[in-house]
mmCIF file with all atom_site columns, C-alpha atoms in Angstrom:
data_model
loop_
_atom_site.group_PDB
_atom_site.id
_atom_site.type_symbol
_atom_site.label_atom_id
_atom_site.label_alt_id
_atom_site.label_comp_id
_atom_site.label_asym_id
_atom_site.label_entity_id
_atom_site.label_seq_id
_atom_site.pdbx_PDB_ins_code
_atom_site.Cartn_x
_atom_site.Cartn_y
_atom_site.Cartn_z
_atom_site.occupancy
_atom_site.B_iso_or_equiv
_atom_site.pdbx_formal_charge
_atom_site.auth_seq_id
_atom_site.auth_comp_id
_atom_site.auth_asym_id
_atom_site.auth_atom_id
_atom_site.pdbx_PDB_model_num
ATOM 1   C CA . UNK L 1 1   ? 19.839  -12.077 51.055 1.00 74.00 ? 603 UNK L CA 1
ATOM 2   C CA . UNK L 1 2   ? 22.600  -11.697 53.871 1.00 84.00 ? 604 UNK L CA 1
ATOM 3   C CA . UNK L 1 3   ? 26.059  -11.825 52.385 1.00 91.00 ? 605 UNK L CA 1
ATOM 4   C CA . UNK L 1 4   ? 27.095  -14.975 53.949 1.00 91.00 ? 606 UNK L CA 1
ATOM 5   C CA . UNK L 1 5   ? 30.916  -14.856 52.670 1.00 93.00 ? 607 UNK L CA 1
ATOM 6   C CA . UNK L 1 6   ? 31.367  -11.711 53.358 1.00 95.00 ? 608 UNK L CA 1
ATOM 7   C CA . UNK L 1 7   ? 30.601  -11.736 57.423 1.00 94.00 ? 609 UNK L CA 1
ATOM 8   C CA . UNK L 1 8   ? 32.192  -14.872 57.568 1.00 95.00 ? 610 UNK L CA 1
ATOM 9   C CA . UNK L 1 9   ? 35.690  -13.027 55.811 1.00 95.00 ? 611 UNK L CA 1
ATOM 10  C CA . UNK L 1 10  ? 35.511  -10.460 58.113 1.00 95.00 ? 612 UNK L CA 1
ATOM 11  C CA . UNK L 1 11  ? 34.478  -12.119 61.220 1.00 96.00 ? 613 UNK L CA 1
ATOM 12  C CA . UNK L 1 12  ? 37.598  -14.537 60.479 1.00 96.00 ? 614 UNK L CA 1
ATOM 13  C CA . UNK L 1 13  ? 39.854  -11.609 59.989 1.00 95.00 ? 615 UNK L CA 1
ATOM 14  C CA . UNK L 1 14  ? 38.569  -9.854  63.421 1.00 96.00 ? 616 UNK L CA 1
ATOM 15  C CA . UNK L 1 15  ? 37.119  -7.065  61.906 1.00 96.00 ? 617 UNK L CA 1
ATOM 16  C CA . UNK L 1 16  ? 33.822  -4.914  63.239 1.00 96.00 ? 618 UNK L CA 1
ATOM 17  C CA . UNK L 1 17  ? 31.727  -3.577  61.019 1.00 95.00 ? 619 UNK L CA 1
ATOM 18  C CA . UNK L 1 18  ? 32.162  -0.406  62.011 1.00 95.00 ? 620 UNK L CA 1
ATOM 19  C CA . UNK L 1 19  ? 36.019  -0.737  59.968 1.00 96.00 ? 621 UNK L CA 1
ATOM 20  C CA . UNK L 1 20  ? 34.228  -1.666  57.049 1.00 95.00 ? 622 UNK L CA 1
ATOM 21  C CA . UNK L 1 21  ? 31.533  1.060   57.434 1.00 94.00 ? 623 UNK L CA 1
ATOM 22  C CA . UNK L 1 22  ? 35.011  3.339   57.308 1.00 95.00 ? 624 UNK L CA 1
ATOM 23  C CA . UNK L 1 23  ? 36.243  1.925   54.318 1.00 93.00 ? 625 UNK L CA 1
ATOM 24  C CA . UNK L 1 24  ? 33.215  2.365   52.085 1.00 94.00 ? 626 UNK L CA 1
ATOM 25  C CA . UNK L 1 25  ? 32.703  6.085   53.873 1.00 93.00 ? 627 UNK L CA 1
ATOM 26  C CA . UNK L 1 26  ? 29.161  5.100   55.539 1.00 92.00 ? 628 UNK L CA 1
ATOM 27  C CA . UNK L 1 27  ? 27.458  4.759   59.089 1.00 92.00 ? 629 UNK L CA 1
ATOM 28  C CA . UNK L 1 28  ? 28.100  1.107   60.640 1.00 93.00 ? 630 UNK L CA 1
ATOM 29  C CA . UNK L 1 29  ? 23.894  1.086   60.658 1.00 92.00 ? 631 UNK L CA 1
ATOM 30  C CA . UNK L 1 30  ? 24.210  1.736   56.542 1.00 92.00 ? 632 UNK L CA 1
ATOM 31  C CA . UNK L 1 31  ? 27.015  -1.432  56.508 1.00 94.00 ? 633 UNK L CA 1
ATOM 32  C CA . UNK L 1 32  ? 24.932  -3.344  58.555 1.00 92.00 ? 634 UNK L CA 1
ATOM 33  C CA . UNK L 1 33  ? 21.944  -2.994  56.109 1.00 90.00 ? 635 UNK L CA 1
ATOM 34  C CA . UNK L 1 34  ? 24.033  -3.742  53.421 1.00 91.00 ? 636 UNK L CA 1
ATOM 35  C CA . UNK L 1 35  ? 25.708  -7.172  54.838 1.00 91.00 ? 637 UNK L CA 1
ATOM 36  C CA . UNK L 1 36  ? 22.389  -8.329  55.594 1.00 89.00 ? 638 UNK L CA 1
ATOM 37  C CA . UNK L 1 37  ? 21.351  -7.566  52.374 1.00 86.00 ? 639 UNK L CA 1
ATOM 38  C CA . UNK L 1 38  ? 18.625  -4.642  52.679 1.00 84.00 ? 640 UNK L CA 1
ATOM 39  C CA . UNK L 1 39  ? 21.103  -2.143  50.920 1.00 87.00 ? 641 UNK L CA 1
ATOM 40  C CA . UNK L 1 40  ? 23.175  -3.362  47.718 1.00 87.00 ? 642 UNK L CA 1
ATOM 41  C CA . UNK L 1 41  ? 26.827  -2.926  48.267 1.00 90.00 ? 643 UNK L CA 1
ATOM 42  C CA . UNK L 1 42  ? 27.733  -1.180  44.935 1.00 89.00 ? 644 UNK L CA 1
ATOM 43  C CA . UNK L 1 43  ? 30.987  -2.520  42.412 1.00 89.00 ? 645 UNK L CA 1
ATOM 44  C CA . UNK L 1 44  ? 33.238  0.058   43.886 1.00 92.00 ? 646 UNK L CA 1
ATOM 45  C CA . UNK L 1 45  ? 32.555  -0.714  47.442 1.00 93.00 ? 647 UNK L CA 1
ATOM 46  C CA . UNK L 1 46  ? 32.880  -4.632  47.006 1.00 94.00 ? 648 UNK L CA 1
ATOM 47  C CA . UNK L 1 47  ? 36.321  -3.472  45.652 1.00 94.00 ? 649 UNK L CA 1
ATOM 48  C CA . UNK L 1 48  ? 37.349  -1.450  48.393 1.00 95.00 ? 650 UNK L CA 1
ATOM 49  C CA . UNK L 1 49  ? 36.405  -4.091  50.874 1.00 95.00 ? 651 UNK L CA 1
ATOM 50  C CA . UNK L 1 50  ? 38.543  -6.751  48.995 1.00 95.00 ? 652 UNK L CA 1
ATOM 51  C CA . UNK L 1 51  ? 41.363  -4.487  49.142 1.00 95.00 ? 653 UNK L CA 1
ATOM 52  C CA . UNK L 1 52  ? 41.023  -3.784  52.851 1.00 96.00 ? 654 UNK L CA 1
ATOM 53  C CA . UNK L 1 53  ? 40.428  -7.537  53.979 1.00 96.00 ? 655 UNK L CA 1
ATOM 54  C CA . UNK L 1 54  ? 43.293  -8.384  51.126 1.00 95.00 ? 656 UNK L CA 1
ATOM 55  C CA . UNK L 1 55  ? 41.272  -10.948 49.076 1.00 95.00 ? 657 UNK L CA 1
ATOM 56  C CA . UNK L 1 56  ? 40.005  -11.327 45.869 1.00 94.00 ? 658 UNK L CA 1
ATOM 57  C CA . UNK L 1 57  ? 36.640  -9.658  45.626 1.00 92.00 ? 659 UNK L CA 1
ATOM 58  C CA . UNK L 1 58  ? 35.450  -13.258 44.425 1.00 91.00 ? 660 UNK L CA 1
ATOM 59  C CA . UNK L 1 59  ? 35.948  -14.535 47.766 1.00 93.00 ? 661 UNK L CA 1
ATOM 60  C CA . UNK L 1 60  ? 33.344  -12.210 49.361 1.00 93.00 ? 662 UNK L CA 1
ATOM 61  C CA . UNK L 1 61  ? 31.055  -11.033 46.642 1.00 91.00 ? 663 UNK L CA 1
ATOM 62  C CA . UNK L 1 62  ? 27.682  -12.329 46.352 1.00 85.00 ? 664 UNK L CA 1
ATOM 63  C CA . UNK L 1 63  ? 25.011  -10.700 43.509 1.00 75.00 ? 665 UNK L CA 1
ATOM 64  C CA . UNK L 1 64  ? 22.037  -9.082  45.087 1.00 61.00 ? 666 UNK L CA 1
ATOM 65  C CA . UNK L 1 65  ? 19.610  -6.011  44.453 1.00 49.00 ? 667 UNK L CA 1
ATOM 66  C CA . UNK L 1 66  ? 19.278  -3.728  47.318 1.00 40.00 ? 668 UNK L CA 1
ATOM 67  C CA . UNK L 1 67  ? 17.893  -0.011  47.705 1.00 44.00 ? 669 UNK L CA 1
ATOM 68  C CA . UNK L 1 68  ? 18.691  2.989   49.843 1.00 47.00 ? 670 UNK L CA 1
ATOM 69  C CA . UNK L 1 69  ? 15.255  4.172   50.930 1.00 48.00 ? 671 UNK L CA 1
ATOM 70  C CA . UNK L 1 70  ? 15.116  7.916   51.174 1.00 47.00 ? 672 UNK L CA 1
ATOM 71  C CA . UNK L 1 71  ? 11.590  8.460   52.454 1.00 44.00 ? 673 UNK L CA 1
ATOM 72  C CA . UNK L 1 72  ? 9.376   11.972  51.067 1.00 42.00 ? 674 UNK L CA 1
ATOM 73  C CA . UNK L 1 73  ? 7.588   12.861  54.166 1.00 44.00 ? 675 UNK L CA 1
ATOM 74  C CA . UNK L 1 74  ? 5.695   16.477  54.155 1.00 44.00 ? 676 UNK L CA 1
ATOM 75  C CA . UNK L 1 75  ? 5.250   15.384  50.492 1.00 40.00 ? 677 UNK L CA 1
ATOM 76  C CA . UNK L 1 76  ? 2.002   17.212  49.411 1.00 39.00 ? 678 UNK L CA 1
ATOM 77  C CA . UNK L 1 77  ? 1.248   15.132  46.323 1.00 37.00 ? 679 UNK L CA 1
ATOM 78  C CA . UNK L 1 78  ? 2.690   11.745  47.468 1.00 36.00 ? 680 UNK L CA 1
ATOM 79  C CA . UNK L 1 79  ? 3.471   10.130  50.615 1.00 36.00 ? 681 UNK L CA 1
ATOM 80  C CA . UNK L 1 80  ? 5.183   7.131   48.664 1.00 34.00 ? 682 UNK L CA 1
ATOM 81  C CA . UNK L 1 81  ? 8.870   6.362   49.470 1.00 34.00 ? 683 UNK L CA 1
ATOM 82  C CA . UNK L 1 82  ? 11.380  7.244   47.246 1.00 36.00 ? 684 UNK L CA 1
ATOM 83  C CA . UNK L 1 83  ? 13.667  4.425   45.934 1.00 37.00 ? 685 UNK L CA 1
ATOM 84  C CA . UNK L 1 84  ? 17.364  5.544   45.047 1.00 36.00 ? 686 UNK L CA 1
ATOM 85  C CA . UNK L 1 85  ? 20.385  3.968   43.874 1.00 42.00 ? 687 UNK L CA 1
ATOM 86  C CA . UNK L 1 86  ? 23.269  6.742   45.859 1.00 40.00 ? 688 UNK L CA 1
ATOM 87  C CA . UNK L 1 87  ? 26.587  5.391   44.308 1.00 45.00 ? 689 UNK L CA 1
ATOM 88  C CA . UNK L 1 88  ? 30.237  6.262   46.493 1.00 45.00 ? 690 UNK L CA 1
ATOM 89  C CA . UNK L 1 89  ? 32.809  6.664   43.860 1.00 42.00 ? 691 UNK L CA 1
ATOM 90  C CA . UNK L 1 90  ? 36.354  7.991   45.170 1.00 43.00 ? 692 UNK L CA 1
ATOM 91  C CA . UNK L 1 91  ? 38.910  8.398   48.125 1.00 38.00 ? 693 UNK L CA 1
ATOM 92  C CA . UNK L 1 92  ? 39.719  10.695  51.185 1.00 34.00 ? 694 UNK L CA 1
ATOM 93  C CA . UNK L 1 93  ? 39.743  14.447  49.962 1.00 33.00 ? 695 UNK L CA 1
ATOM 94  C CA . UNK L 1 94  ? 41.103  17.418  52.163 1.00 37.00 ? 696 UNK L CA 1
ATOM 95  C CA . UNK L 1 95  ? 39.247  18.021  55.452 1.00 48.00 ? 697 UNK L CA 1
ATOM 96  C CA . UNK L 1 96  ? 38.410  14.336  55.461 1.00 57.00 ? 698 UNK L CA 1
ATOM 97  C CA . UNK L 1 97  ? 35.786  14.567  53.539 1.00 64.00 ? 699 UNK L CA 1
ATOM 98  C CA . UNK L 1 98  ? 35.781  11.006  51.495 1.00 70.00 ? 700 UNK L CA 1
ATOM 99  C CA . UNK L 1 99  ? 34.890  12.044  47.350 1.00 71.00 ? 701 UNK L CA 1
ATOM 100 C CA . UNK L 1 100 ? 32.683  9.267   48.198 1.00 76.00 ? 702 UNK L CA 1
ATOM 101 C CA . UNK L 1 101 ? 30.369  11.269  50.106 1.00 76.00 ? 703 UNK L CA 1
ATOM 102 C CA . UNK L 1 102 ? 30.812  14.930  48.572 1.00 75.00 ? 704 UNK L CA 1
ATOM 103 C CA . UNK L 1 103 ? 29.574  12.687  44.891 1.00 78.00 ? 705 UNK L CA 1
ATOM 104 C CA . UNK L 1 104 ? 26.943  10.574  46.562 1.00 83.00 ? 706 UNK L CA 1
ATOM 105 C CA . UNK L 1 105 ? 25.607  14.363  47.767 1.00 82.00 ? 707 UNK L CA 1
ATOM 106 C CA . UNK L 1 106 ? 25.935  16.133  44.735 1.00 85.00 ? 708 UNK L CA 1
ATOM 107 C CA . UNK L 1 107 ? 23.724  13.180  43.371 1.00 84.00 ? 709 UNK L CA 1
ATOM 108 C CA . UNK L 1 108 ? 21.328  13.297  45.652 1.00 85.00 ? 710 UNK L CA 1
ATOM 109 C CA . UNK L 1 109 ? 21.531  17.347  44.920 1.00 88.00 ? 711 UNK L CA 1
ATOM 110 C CA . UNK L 1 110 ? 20.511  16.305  40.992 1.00 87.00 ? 712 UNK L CA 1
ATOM 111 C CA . UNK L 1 111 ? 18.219  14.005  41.867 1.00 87.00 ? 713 UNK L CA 1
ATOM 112 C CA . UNK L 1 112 ? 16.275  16.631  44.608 1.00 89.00 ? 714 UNK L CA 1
ATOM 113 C CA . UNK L 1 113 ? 16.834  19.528  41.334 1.00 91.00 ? 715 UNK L CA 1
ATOM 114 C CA . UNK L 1 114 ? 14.742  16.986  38.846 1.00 90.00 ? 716 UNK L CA 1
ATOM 115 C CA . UNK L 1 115 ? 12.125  16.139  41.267 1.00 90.00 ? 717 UNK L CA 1
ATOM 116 C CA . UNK L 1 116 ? 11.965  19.931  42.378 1.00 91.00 ? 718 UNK L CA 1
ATOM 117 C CA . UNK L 1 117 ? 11.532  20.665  38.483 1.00 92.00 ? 719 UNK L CA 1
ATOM 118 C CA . UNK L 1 118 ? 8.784   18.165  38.257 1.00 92.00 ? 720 UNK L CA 1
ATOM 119 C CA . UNK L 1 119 ? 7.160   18.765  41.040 1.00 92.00 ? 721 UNK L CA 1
ATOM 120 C CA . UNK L 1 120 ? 6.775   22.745  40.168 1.00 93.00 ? 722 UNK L CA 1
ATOM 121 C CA . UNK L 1 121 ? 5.556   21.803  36.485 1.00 92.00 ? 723 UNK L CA 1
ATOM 122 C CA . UNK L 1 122 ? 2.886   19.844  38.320 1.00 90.00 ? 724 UNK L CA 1
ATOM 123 C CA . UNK L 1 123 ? 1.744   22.852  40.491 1.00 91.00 ? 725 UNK L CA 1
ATOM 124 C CA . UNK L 1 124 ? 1.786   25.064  37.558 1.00 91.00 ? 726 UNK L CA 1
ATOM 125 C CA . UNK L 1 125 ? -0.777  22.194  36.006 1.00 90.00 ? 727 UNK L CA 1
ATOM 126 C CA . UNK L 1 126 ? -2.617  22.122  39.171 1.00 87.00 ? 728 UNK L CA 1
ATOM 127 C CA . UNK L 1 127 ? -2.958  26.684  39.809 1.00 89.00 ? 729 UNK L CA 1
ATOM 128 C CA . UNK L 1 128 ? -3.720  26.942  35.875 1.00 88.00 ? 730 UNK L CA 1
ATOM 129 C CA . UNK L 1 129 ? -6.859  24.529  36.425 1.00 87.00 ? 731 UNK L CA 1
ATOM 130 C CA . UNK L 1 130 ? -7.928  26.384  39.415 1.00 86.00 ? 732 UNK L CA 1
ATOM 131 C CA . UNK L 1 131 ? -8.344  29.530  37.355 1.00 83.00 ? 733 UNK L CA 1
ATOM 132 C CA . UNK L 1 132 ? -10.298 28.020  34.790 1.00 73.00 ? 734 UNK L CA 1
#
């Protein structure tokens, strides 16, 4: 579901996407998936956008459930997508760096760390029935 009120706010304003994509410290392509609803625009980010445009986040938020699709490929046991949820939590650090990205990362870090774990149980499964 495109987010309607939210274009319209900062189309009225005279804002690109692109200065949005800044705020929330993504891509413009990311933004642009998320106003037209194919990537949810977390809590935090609707906030930081109502701050920016200087409205209420009322005026511009609209409830829908989107994904980030991270996609597996080279993936010996699955070539399924993987569907994740990467939060952006923070401000600007030193260097530029936005928290935002350095904690969506180090999620993404934990995230490739439990699948790695998994995924080395299930070769251990897989070499112990080959030398039965």
């Amino acid at each position: 579901m495109q987010k309607e009120k939210l274009r319209a706010v900062r189309k009225k304003k005279g804002y690109t996407q692109q200065q949005i994509a800044d705020i929330i410290a993504t891509d413009v392509s990311n933004y642009s998936r998320k106003e037209s609803g194919d990537v949810r625009i977390i809590r935090e980010e609707w906030e930081k956008i109502a701050n920016f445009l200087e409205i209420p986040v009322e005026e511009i938020y609209e409830e829908e459930e989107g994904k980030v699709i991270i996609s597996t490929e080279n993936n010996s046991i699955s070539d399924n997508a993987n569907f994740y949820n990467l939060p952006y939590y923070g401000s600007n650090t030193n260097y530029n760096i936005p928290d935002s990205m350095i904690d969506n990362l180090q999620d993404y870090i934990s995230l490739l760390k439990e699948e790695n774990k998994k995924l080395k149980e299930e070769l251990k499964v897989y070499k112990d029935r080959e030398k039965k």
